[in-house]
PDB file of C-alpha atoms in Angstrom:
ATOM      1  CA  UNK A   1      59.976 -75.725  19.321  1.00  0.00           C
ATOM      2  CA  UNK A   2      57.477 -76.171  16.467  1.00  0.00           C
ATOM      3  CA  UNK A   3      54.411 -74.535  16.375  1.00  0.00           C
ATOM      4  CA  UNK A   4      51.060 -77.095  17.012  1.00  0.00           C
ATOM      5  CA  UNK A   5      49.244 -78.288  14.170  1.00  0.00           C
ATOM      6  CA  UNK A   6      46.134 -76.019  13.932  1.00  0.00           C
ATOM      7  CA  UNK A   7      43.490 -79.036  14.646  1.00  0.00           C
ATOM      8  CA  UNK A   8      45.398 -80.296  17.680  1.00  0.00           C
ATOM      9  CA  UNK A   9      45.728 -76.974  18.904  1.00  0.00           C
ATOM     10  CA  UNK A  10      41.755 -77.105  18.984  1.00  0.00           C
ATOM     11  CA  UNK A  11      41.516 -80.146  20.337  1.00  0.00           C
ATOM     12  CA  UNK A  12      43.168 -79.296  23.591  1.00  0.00           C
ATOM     13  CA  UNK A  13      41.923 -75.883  23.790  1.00  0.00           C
ATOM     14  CA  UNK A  14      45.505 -74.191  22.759  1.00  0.00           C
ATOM     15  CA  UNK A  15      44.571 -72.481  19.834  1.00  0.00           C
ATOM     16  CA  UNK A  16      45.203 -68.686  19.881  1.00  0.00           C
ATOM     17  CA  UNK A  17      42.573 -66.545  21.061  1.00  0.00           C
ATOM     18  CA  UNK A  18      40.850 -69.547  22.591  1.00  0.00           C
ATOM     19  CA  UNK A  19      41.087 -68.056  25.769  1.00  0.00           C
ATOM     20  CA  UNK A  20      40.533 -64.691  25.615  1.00  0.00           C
ATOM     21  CA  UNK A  21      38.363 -61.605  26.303  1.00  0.00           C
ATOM     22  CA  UNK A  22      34.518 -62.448  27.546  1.00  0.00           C
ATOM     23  CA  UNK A  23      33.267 -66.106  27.463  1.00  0.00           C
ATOM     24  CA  UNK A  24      31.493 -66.526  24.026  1.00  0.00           C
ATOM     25  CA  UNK A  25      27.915 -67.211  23.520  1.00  0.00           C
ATOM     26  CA  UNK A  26      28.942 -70.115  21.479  1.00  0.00           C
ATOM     27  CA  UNK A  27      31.778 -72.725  21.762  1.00  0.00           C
ATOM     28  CA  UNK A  28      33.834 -75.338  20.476  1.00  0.00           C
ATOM     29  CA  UNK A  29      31.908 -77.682  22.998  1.00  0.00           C
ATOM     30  CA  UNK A  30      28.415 -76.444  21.945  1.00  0.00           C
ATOM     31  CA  UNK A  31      29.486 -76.943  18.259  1.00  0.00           C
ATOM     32  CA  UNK A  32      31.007 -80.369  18.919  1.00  0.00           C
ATOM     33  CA  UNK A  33      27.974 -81.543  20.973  1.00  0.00           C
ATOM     34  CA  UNK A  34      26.155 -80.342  18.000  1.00  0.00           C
ATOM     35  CA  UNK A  35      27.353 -82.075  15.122  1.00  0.00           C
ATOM     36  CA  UNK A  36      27.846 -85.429  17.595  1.00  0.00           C
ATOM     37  CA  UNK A  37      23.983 -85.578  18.286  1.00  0.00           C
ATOM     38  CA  UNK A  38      22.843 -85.091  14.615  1.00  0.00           C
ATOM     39  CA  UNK A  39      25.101 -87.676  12.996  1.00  0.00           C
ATOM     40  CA  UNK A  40      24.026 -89.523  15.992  1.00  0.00           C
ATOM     41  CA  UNK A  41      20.025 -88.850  14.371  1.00  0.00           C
ATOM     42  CA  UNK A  42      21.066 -88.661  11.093  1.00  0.00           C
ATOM     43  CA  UNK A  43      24.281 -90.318   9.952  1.00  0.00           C
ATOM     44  CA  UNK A  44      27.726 -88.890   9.128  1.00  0.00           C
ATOM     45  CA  UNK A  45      26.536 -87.802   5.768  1.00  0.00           C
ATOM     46  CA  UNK A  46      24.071 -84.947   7.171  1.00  0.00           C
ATOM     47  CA  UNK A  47      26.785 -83.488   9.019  1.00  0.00           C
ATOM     48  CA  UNK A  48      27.323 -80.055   7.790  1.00  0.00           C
ATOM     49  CA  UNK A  49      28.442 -76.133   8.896  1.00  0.00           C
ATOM     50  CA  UNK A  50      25.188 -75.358   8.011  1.00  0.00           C
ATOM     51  CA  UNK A  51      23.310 -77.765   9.436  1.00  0.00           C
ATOM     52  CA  UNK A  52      24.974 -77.761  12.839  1.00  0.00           C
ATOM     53  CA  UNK A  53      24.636 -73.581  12.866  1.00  0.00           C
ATOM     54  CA  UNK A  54      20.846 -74.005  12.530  1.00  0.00           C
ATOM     55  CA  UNK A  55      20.665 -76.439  15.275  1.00  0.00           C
ATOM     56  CA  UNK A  56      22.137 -74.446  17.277  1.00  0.00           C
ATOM     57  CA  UNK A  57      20.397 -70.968  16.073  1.00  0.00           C
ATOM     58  CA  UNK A  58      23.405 -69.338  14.993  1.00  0.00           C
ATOM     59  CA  UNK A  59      24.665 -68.046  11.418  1.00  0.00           C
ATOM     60  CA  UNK A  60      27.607 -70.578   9.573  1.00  0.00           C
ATOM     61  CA  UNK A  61      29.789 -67.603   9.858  1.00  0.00           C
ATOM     62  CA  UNK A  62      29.473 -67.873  13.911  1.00  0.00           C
ATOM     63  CA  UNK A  63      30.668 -71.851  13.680  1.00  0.00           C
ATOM     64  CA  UNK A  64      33.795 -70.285  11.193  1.00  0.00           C
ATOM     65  CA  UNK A  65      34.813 -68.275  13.878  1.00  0.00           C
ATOM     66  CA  UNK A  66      35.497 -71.030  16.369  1.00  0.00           C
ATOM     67  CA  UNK A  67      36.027 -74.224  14.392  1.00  0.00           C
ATOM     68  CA  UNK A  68      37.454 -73.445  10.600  1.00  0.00           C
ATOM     69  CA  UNK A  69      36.436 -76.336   8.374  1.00  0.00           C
ATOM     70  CA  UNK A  70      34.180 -79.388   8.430  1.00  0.00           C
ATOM     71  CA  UNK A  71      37.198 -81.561   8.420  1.00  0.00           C
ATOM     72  CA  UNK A  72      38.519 -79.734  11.826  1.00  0.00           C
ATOM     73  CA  UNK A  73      34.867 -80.356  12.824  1.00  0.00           C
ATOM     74  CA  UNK A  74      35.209 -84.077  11.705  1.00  0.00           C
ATOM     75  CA  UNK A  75      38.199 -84.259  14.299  1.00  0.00           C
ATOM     76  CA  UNK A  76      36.779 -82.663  16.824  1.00  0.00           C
ATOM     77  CA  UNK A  77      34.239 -84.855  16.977  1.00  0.00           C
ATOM     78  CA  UNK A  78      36.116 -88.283  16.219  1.00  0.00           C
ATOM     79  CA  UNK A  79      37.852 -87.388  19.645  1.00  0.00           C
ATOM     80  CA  UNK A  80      35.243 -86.211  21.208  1.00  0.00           C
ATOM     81  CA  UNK A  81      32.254 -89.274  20.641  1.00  0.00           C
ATOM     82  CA  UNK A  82      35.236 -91.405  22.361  1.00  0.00           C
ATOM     83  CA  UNK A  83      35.255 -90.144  26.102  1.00  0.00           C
ATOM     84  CA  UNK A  84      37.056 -90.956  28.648  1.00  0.00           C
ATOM     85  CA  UNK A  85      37.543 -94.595  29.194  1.00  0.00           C
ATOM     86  CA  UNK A  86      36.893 -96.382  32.166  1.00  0.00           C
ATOM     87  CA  UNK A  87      39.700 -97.039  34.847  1.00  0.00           C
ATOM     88  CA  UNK A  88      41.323-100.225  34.230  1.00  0.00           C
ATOM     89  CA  UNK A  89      40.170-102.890  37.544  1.00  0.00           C
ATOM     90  CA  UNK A  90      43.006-103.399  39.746  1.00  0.00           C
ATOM     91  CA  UNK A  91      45.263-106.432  40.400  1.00  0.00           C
ATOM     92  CA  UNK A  92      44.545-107.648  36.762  1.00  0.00           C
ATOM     93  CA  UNK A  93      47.002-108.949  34.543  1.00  0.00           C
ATOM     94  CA  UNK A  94      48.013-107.184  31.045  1.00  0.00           C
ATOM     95  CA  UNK A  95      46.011-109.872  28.861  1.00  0.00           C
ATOM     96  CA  UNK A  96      42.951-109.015  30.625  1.00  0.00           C
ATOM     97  CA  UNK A  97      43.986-105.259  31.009  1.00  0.00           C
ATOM     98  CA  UNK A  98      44.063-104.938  27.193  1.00  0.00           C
ATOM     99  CA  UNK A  99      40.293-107.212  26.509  1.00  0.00           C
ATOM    100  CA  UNK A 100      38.836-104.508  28.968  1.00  0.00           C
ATOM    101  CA  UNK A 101      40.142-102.369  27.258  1.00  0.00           C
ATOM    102  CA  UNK A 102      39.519-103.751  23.737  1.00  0.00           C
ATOM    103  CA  UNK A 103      35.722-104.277  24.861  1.00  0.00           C
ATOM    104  CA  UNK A 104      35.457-100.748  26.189  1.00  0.00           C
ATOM    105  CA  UNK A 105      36.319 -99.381  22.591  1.00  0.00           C
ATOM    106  CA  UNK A 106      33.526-101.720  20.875  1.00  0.00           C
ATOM    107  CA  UNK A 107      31.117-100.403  22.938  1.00  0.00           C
ATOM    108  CA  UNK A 108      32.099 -96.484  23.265  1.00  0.00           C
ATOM    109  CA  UNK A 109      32.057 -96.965  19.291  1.00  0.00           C
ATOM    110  CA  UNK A 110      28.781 -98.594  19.076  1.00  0.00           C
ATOM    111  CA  UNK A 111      27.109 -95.389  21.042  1.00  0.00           C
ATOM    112  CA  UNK A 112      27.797 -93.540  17.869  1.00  0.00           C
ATOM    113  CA  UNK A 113      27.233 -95.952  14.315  1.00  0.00           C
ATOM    114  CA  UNK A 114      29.080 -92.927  12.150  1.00  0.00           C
ATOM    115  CA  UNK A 115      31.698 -93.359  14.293  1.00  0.00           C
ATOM    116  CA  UNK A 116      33.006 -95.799  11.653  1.00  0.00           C
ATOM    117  CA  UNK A 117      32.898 -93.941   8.708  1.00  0.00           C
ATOM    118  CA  UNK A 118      35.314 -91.330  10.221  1.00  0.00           C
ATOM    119  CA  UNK A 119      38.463 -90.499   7.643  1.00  0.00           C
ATOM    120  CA  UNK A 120      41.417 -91.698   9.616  1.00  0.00           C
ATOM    121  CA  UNK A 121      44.334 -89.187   8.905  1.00  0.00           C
ATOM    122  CA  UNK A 122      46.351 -89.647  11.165  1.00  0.00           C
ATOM    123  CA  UNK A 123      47.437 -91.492  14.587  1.00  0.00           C
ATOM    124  CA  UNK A 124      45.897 -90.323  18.382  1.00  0.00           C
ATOM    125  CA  UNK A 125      46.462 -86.629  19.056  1.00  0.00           C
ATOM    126  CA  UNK A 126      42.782 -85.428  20.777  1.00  0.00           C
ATOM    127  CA  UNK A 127      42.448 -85.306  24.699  1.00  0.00           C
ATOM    128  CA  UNK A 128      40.395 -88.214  24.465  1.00  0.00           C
ATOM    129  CA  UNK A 129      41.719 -90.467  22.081  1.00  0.00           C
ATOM    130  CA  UNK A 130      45.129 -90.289  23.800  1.00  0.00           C
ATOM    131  CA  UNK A 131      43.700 -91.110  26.880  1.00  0.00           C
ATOM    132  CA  UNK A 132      42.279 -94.586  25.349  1.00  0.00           C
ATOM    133  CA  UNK A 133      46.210 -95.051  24.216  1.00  0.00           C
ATOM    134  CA  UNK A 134      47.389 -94.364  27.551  1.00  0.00           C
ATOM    135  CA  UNK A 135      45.529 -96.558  28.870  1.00  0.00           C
ATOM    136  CA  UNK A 136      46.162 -99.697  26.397  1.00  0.00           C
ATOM    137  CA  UNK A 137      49.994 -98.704  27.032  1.00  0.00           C
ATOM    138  CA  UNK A 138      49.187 -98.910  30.840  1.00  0.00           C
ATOM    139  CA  UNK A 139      47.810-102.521  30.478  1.00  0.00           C
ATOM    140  CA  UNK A 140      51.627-103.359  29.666  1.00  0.00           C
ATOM    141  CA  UNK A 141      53.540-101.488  31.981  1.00  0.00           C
ATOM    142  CA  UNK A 142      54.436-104.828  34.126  1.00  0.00           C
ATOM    143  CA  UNK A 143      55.414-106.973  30.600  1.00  0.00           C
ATOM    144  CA  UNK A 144      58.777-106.005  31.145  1.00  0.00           C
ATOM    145  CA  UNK A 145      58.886-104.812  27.546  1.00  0.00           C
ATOM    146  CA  UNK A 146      60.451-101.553  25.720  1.00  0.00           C
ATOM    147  CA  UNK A 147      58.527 -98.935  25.102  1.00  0.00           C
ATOM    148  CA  UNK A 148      58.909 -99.285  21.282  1.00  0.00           C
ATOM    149  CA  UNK A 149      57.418-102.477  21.520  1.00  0.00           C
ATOM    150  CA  UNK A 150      54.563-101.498  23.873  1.00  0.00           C
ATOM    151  CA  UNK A 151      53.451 -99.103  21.458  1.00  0.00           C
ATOM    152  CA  UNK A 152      53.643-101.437  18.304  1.00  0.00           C
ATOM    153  CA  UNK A 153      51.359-104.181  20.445  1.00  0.00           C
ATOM    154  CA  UNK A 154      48.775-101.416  21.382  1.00  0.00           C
ATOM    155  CA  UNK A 155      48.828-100.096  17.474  1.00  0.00           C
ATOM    156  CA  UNK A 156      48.246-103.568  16.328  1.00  0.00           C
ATOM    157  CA  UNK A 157      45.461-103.812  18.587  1.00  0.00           C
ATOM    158  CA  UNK A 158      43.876-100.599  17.430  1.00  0.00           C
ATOM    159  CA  UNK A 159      44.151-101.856  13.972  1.00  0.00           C
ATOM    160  CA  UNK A 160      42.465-104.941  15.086  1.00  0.00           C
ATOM    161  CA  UNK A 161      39.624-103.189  17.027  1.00  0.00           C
ATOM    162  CA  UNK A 162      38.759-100.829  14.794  1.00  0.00           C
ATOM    163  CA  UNK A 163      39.093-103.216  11.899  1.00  0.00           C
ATOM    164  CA  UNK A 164      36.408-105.145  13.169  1.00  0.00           C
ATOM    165  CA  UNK A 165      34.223-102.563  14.039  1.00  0.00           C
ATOM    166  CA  UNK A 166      34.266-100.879  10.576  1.00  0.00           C
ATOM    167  CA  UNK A 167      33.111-104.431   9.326  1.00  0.00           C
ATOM    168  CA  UNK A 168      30.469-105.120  12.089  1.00  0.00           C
ATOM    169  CA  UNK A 169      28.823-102.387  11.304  1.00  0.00           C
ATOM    170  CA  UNK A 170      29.389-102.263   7.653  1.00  0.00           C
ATOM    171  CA  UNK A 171      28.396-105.928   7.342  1.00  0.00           C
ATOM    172  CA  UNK A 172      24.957-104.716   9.853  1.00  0.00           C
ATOM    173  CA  UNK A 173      23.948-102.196   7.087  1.00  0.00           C
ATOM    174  CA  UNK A 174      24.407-104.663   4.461  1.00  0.00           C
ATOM    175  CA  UNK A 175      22.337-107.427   6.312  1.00  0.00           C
ATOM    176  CA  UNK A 176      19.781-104.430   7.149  1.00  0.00           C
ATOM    177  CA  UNK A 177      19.377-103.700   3.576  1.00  0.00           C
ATOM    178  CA  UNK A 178      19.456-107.868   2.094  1.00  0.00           C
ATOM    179  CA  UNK A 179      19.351-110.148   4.918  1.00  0.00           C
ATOM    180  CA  UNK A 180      18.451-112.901   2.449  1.00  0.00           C
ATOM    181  CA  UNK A 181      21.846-112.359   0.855  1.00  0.00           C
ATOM    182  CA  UNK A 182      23.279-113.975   4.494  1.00  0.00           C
ATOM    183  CA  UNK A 183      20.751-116.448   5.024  1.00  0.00           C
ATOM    184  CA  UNK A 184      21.427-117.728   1.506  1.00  0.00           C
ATOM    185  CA  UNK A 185      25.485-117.246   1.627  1.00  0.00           C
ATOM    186  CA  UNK A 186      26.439-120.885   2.100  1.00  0.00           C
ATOM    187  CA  UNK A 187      24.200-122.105  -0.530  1.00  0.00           C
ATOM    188  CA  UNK A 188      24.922-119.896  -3.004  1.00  0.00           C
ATOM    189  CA  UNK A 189      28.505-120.495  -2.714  1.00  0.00           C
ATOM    190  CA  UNK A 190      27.926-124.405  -2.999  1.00  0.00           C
ATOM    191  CA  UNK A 191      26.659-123.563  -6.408  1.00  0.00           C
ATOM    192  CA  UNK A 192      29.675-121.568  -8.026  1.00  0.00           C
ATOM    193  CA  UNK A 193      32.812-123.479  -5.927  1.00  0.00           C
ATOM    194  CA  UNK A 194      34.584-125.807  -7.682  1.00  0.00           C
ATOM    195  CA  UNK A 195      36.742-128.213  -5.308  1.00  0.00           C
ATOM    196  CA  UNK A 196      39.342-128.474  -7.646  1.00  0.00           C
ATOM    197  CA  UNK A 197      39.952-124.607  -8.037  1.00  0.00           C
ATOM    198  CA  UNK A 198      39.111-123.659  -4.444  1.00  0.00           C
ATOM    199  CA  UNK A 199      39.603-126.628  -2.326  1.00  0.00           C
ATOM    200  CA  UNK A 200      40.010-124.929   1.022  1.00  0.00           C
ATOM    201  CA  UNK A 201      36.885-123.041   0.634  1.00  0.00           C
ATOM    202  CA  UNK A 202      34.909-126.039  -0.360  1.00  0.00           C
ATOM    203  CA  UNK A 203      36.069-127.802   2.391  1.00  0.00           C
ATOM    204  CA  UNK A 204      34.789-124.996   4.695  1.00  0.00           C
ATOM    205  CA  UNK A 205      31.351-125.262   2.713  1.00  0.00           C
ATOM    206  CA  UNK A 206      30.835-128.860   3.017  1.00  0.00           C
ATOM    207  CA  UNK A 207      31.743-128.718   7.189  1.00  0.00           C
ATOM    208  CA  UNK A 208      28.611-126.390   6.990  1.00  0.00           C
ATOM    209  CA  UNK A 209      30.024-123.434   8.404  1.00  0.00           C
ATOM    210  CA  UNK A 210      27.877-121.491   6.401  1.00  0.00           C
ATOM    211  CA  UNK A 211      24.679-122.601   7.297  1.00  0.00           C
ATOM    212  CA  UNK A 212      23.689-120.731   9.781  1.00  0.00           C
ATOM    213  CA  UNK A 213      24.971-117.758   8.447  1.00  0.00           C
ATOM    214  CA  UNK A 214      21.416-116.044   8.659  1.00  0.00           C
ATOM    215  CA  UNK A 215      21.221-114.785  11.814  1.00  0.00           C
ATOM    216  CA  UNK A 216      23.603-111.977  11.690  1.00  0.00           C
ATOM    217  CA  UNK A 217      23.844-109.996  14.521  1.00  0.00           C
ATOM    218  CA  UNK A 218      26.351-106.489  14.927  1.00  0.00           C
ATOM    219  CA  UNK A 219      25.669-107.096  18.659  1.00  0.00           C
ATOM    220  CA  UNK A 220      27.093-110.456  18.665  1.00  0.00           C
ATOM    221  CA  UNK A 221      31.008-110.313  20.032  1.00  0.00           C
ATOM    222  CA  UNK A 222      31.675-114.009  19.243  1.00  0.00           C
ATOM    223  CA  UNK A 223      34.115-113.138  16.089  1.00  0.00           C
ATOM    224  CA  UNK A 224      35.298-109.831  17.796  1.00  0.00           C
ATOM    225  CA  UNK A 225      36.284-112.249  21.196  1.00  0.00           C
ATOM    226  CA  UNK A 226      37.816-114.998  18.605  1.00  0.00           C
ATOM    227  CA  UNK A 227      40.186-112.740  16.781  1.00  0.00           C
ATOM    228  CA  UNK A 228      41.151-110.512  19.957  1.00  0.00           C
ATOM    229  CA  UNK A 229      42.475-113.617  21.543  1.00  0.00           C
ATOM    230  CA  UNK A 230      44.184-114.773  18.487  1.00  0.00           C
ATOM    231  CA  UNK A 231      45.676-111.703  18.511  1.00  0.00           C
ATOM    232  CA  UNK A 232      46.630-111.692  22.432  1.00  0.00           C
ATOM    233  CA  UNK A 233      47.908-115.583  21.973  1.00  0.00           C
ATOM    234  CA  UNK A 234      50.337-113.398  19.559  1.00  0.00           C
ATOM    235  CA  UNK A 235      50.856-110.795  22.187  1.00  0.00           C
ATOM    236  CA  UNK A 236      51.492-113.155  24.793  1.00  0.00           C
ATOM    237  CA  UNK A 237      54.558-114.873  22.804  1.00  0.00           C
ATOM    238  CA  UNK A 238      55.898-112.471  21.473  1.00  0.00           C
ATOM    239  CA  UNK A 239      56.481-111.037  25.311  1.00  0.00           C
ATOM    240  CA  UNK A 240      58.067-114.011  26.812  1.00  0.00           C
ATOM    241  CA  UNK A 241      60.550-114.191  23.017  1.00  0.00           C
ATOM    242  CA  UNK A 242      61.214-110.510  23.931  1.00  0.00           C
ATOM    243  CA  UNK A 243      61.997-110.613  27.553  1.00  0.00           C
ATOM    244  CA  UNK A 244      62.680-114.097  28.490  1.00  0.00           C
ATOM    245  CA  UNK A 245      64.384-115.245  25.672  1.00  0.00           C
ATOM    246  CA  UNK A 246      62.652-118.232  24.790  1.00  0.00           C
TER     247      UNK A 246
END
């Protein structure tokens, strides 16, 4: 049997010498908790050894001891600012299993705004995040579909979710920073699109669907809802091709 990757090892508490001799004045928790609250304060970027070990009164050769890089740090916490999510509500059907669940990821992500700028490098492994995949795998137990397939719906779907919150918040910052470069979107567009080189797009401009662009709000889950149900129309045919046939 292969040995456990070092930073999964952490993550569920495996690593060697985790567990023994006296209970340490410092641990993986306290250094996790750490790091979570200031990027919670402070953003992603002010995440540091250093900065965590003065937080929490210690020397950056304590945090070494315990966690051995900022990246492992980055993990631990990118599993760890998730939680546990809530138990799916009973006698509900996968479609609605799998928006519950969708939903509970926008807003266990919007607790933590850095949460976004994570590194993604590689799929679920933490205590945590697994339990979120679990769960979305779950929601499809009754589809009557392989397991193969369950798992490429419920990847698709994280792709989706996550997608969208990386550009919520993303496009937040950058409405933050120029809102008059939303309010003015439509209009500016109207000036540089030529019909006869972009025809779609000016026929999207003259409907006015850029108008009201102006009003941007992160906390808004009109696109999110739109797109999740696209995707779940998907979903929804692709289980009755699979298992009935059609």
């Amino acid at each position: 049997m292969s040995e456990l990757p070092s930073d999964v090892a952490l993550m569920w508490r495996l690593r060697e010498g985790s567990r023994r001799g006296p209970k340490p004045s410092l641990t993986v928790e306290d250094i996790t908790r750490s790091a979570i609250e200031l990027a919670d304060a402070e953003g992603l970027a002010a995440v540091s050894m250093a900065r965590v070990a003065e937080r929490l009164g210690n020397s950056t050769m304590a945090l070494y001891r315990h966690v051995k890089s900022k990246d492992e740090l980055l993990v631990l916490m990118s599993d760890a600012a998730l939680e546990r999510p809530e138990p799916m509500p009973e006698g509900i059907d996968w479609r609605t299993a799998l928006t519950f669940w969708a939903e509970g990821v926008m807003v266990a992500i919007r607790k933590h705004r850095w949460y976004s700028k994570l590194p993604i490098s590689g799929p679920p492994a933490g205590p945590n995040n697994l339990a979120w995949f679990d769960a979305a795998l779950g929601a499809l137990q009754d589809t009557g579909l392989p397991e193969e397939a369950k798992v490429g719906v419920v990847m698709g779907l994280m792709t989706y979710v996550h997608g969208e919150i990386r550009l919520s918040l993303d496009l937040a910052a950058g409405f933050a920073d120029n809102p008059s470069a939303f309010s003015t979107y439509g209009a500016v567009l109207a000036r540089v699109v030529d019909s006869r080189q972009l025809p779609a797009l000016a026929r999207v401009l003259d409907a006015g669907v850029f108008d009201t662009v102006g009003a941007f709000d992160e906390e808004s889950d009109e696109d999110f809802d739109f797109g999740l149900q696209l995707y779940l129309d998907g979903v929804e045919r692709f289980i009755e091709r699979v298992c009935q046939g059609s």
